[in-house]
Amino acid sequence: MFKNYLKVGLRNLWNHKFFSFINIFGLALGMACCLLILVHVRNELTYDQHFDRSEDIYRLAMNADIQGEAIQYPLVGYPWADFLSQEVPQVERAVRFFTPQSANFRIGEQRFEEKKFAFADSSLFDVFSLPLLSGDPAEALVAPNSIILSRSIAEAYFGSPDALGKIMKLDFNGQEIDLQVTGVYEDIPRGTHFHFGSIASMATMVNQFGEDNPFLNNPGVNATYTYLVTEQPEMVEQQLGVLYESKTPEANRQFFRGSFLQPLEDIHLGSNLIAEIEPNGNATYVYIFIFVAVLTLLIACINFINLSTARSTNRSKEVGLRKTVGALRGHLVGQFLGEAIIISLIALSLAILIAELSSGWISRTTGIWLDIHYIQDAFVIGLLLLITLAVGLGAGLYPAFFLSRFQPVQVLRGPVKGGKKGGNLRKSLVVFQFIISTGLIIGSGVLLRQLDYIQGMDMGFDREWRVVMPVQVNPPPKRVQMVERLKREFDAYPGIVNTSASFTVPGQARNLTQVVVDGQSREEPYMPVTLGIDYNYVETMGLRIKEGRPFSTEYAADSFETVLVNEALLRELQIEDPLGKILIYPANPGFGQQEEDRVRIIGVYEDMHFEPVYREIHPMILRIIPQQYNNLFVHISPENKDQTLAYMESSWNDIVAEKPFSYRFLDEELSEIYASEHELGSLVNIFTLVAVFIACLGLFGLSAFTTQQRRKEISIRKVLGASSRDIMFLLTREFLVLVAIAIIPGALLAWYVTEVYWLETFAYKTTLGIGIFLLAGGLSLLIAFLTVSFLSFRAANANPVDALHRE
């Protein structure tokens, strides 16, 4: 029986190649989209789960309260790992990471800059199961001046992963120290929230800083990323409160309000704290991806249902004859479901081919990690089977019951018409398809609009043609001399407009400091950001001065006792007539401020978005602090860009011996902050186009079938004098009305998801005018019209004799 059903099903597919192609290709596209999206979703949901006991690993984070603003940091004081390991029995082990902005290595005469560098405790391998290719995990990070490398870094530095025992020099804390390679580990998998290429022993850092350094002794300073292993996180958090009260200095407790634990497996999608190790994902975007995957597959299934029920009259005689010779309805349902599953299996083969051919391109286009293993990965195998079964049953169930209901007497009397009920169902499904399609079009438009808004919004500074060069060379006096020499060289070159230095780059972590206004209460100091800069920062970054003047070398006091403030600080501190006002940095040993420091406001600059647009603009102070020069900003002219960069590299190599030349453009640096949004926008846009194409494919097939069924009617109308335009209007009107009905609910759906659910995550967002909804509605109508007009045009211009010659 099964063999007979298979032969009948395949024969039916072969005899109706056009409709079979539309069904199979539409299902294949939907299945490929669903497969690709769900593999990406799986990758997002399983971050860090490859570590042994990942469910028992937690990161310690810190709560802070800055003038009523709740802030959370993933960094805690250096001593906390020792407190937890020694005084909390439920903590089995703990490890710290200290992450400088970069590390400068020298091997022989070759220099390397490593941006993914950290110091870590010797307990690293007790917490994280990093596989070592060589070396002893129990000893690799115990001794001072030891370092372990990832496979790719070892190959880059030494030509092969066989680097055990090799010596490399590290420029750290003002001197060059020898490090011995004590281990090589496999590259950290992509699905991890940190990716260190080299890790030196924490004992190396302690030796260089000195054990009495306040940085290593103050629990209230944001210093290290601290992880611990425990099976009783609730009890550990109870102990954290007790330790906080007993260990944290009073000066720090004024702002830092305690610690909490973050499950390791929740960090990637559930943590967006200040100063994350790497940009994390967004759980909301994962839900959106799942939503798009389901909707795309649903549109493909609707195509199958519509075409199957529309063509029911063609198979009514088959059903009637089978029932006449004794076939039961259950047998017929099984046959039609079997045919649907056969189509689903054929579509699956094509879907795998489409996914395989497109995954690399999608990864390159969107930056999304899509690595599909069809045989080795049980998840992918199960997903393929689930999708196939879901599509086969979901798309075939209704047509199977619909087709099997025909009665032999009714069929054998004459042709069976689809009926009003079936026609209404098909219309409803078409409307539903275009509700989804219109909603996806609007949603994609909103995504693009918000990303364009972020890229084009007035940030309060100029980001075009600004080159950022890290200059972390120690000790600070040597760094200042180096920066000044580079600035003199660069300023003399005609392709360079301006140069300046600063502590950090827009979008990176805050440097909060305590400040009070002279004459106001000192009981509750404010915590604005203080950014160390040099004299030309305002001109180089294109800041706009609202009151007063910028820094100038003509005023000796500018080097130590004057500041510029932003408008947000005036609002927060309620300062009127700010020029000449005195701000005081109180003495606070807990924050490294040994003596009171008084500065005078000489200018107010327009608010700039120094932080991502998820957050409100924070009060900010600009101050000349040479020892904080970590980055050099160079405003270059667009003309002869390559020659200018080549000159900068040549000047760098002549002046700087400690580190290789490296640079990035500021706009590229800022774009990385919104990597998740770009991934979301790219992926949703791609699959929106696919979903709309699948809907149009179904509409095309339905239109083709309808036109075929009405050939005689069309011919008679033409014989009676109907024009081609009248015929086209007749054939397209029904479909366009259905699409028009879908526009309003589709627009409402898109508005709810984007405005209420997504845009609210941004402190600064675009506005949704009616134009985007009108444009999307018009685009849906245009797409539908173009889809059906081709067939309508052919039918309207066909010779009536071709359809009537048999009558």
PDB file of C-alpha atoms in Angstrom, residues 60 62 75-86 88 94 96 216 218-221 224 226 228 239-248 258-259:
ATOM      1  CA  LEU A  60      30.676  38.507  40.593  1.00  0.00           C
ATOM      2  CA  MET A  62      28.790  45.181  41.572  1.00  0.00           C
ATOM      3  CA  LEU A  75      34.274  44.477  37.624  1.00  0.00           C
ATOM      4  CA  VAL A  76      34.910  44.149  41.363  1.00  0.00           C
ATOM      5  CA  GLY A  77      37.817  44.806  43.694  1.00  0.00           C
ATOM      6  CA  TYR A  78      40.906  42.611  43.420  1.00  0.00           C
ATOM      7  CA  PRO A  79      40.597  41.118  46.974  1.00  0.00           C
ATOM      8  CA  TRP A  80      37.102  39.710  46.444  1.00  0.00           C
ATOM      9  CA  ALA A  81      38.324  36.414  44.991  1.00  0.00           C
ATOM     10  CA  ASP A  82      40.408  35.849  48.126  1.00  0.00           C
ATOM     11  CA  PHE A  83      37.507  36.819  50.400  1.00  0.00           C
ATOM     12  CA  LEU A  84      35.206  34.346  48.687  1.00  0.00           C
ATOM     13  CA  SER A  85      37.692  31.478  48.524  1.00  0.00           C
ATOM     14  CA  GLN A  86      38.830  31.854  52.135  1.00  0.00           C
ATOM     15  CA  VAL A  88      32.722  31.428  52.116  1.00  0.00           C
ATOM     16  CA  ALA A  94      37.543  31.383  42.151  1.00  0.00           C
ATOM     17  CA  ARG A  96      40.276  36.686  38.467  1.00  0.00           C
ATOM     18  CA  LEU A 216      45.323  45.443  44.878  1.00  0.00           C
ATOM     19  CA  ASN A 218      40.848  48.123  47.974  1.00  0.00           C
ATOM     20  CA  PRO A 219      37.692  45.957  47.617  1.00  0.00           C
ATOM     21  CA  GLY A 220      35.746  49.013  46.446  1.00  0.00           C
ATOM     22  CA  VAL A 221      37.695  49.657  43.232  1.00  0.00           C
ATOM     23  CA  THR A 224      39.033  42.529  37.978  1.00  0.00           C
ATOM     24  CA  THR A 226      35.972  37.562  39.130  1.00  0.00           C
ATOM     25  CA  LEU A 228      33.584  31.425  41.102  1.00  0.00           C
ATOM     26  CA  GLN A 239      27.445  35.962  52.535  1.00  0.00           C
ATOM     27  CA  LEU A 240      28.246  38.676  50.003  1.00  0.00           C
ATOM     28  CA  GLY A 241      26.133  41.133  51.982  1.00  0.00           C
ATOM     29  CA  VAL A 242      28.023  40.330  55.193  1.00  0.00           C
ATOM     30  CA  LEU A 243      31.404  40.617  53.473  1.00  0.00           C
ATOM     31  CA  TYR A 244      30.407  43.880  51.829  1.00  0.00           C
ATOM     32  CA  GLU A 245      29.659  45.484  55.188  1.00  0.00           C
ATOM     33  CA  SER A 246      32.881  44.260  56.779  1.00  0.00           C
ATOM     34  CA  LYS A 247      35.341  44.598  53.906  1.00  0.00           C
ATOM     35  CA  THR A 248      34.356  47.641  51.841  1.00  0.00           C
ATOM     36  CA  GLY A 258      26.917  45.574  47.183  1.00  0.00           C
ATOM     37  CA  SER A 259      27.608  42.656  44.886  1.00  0.00           C
TER      38      SER A 259
END
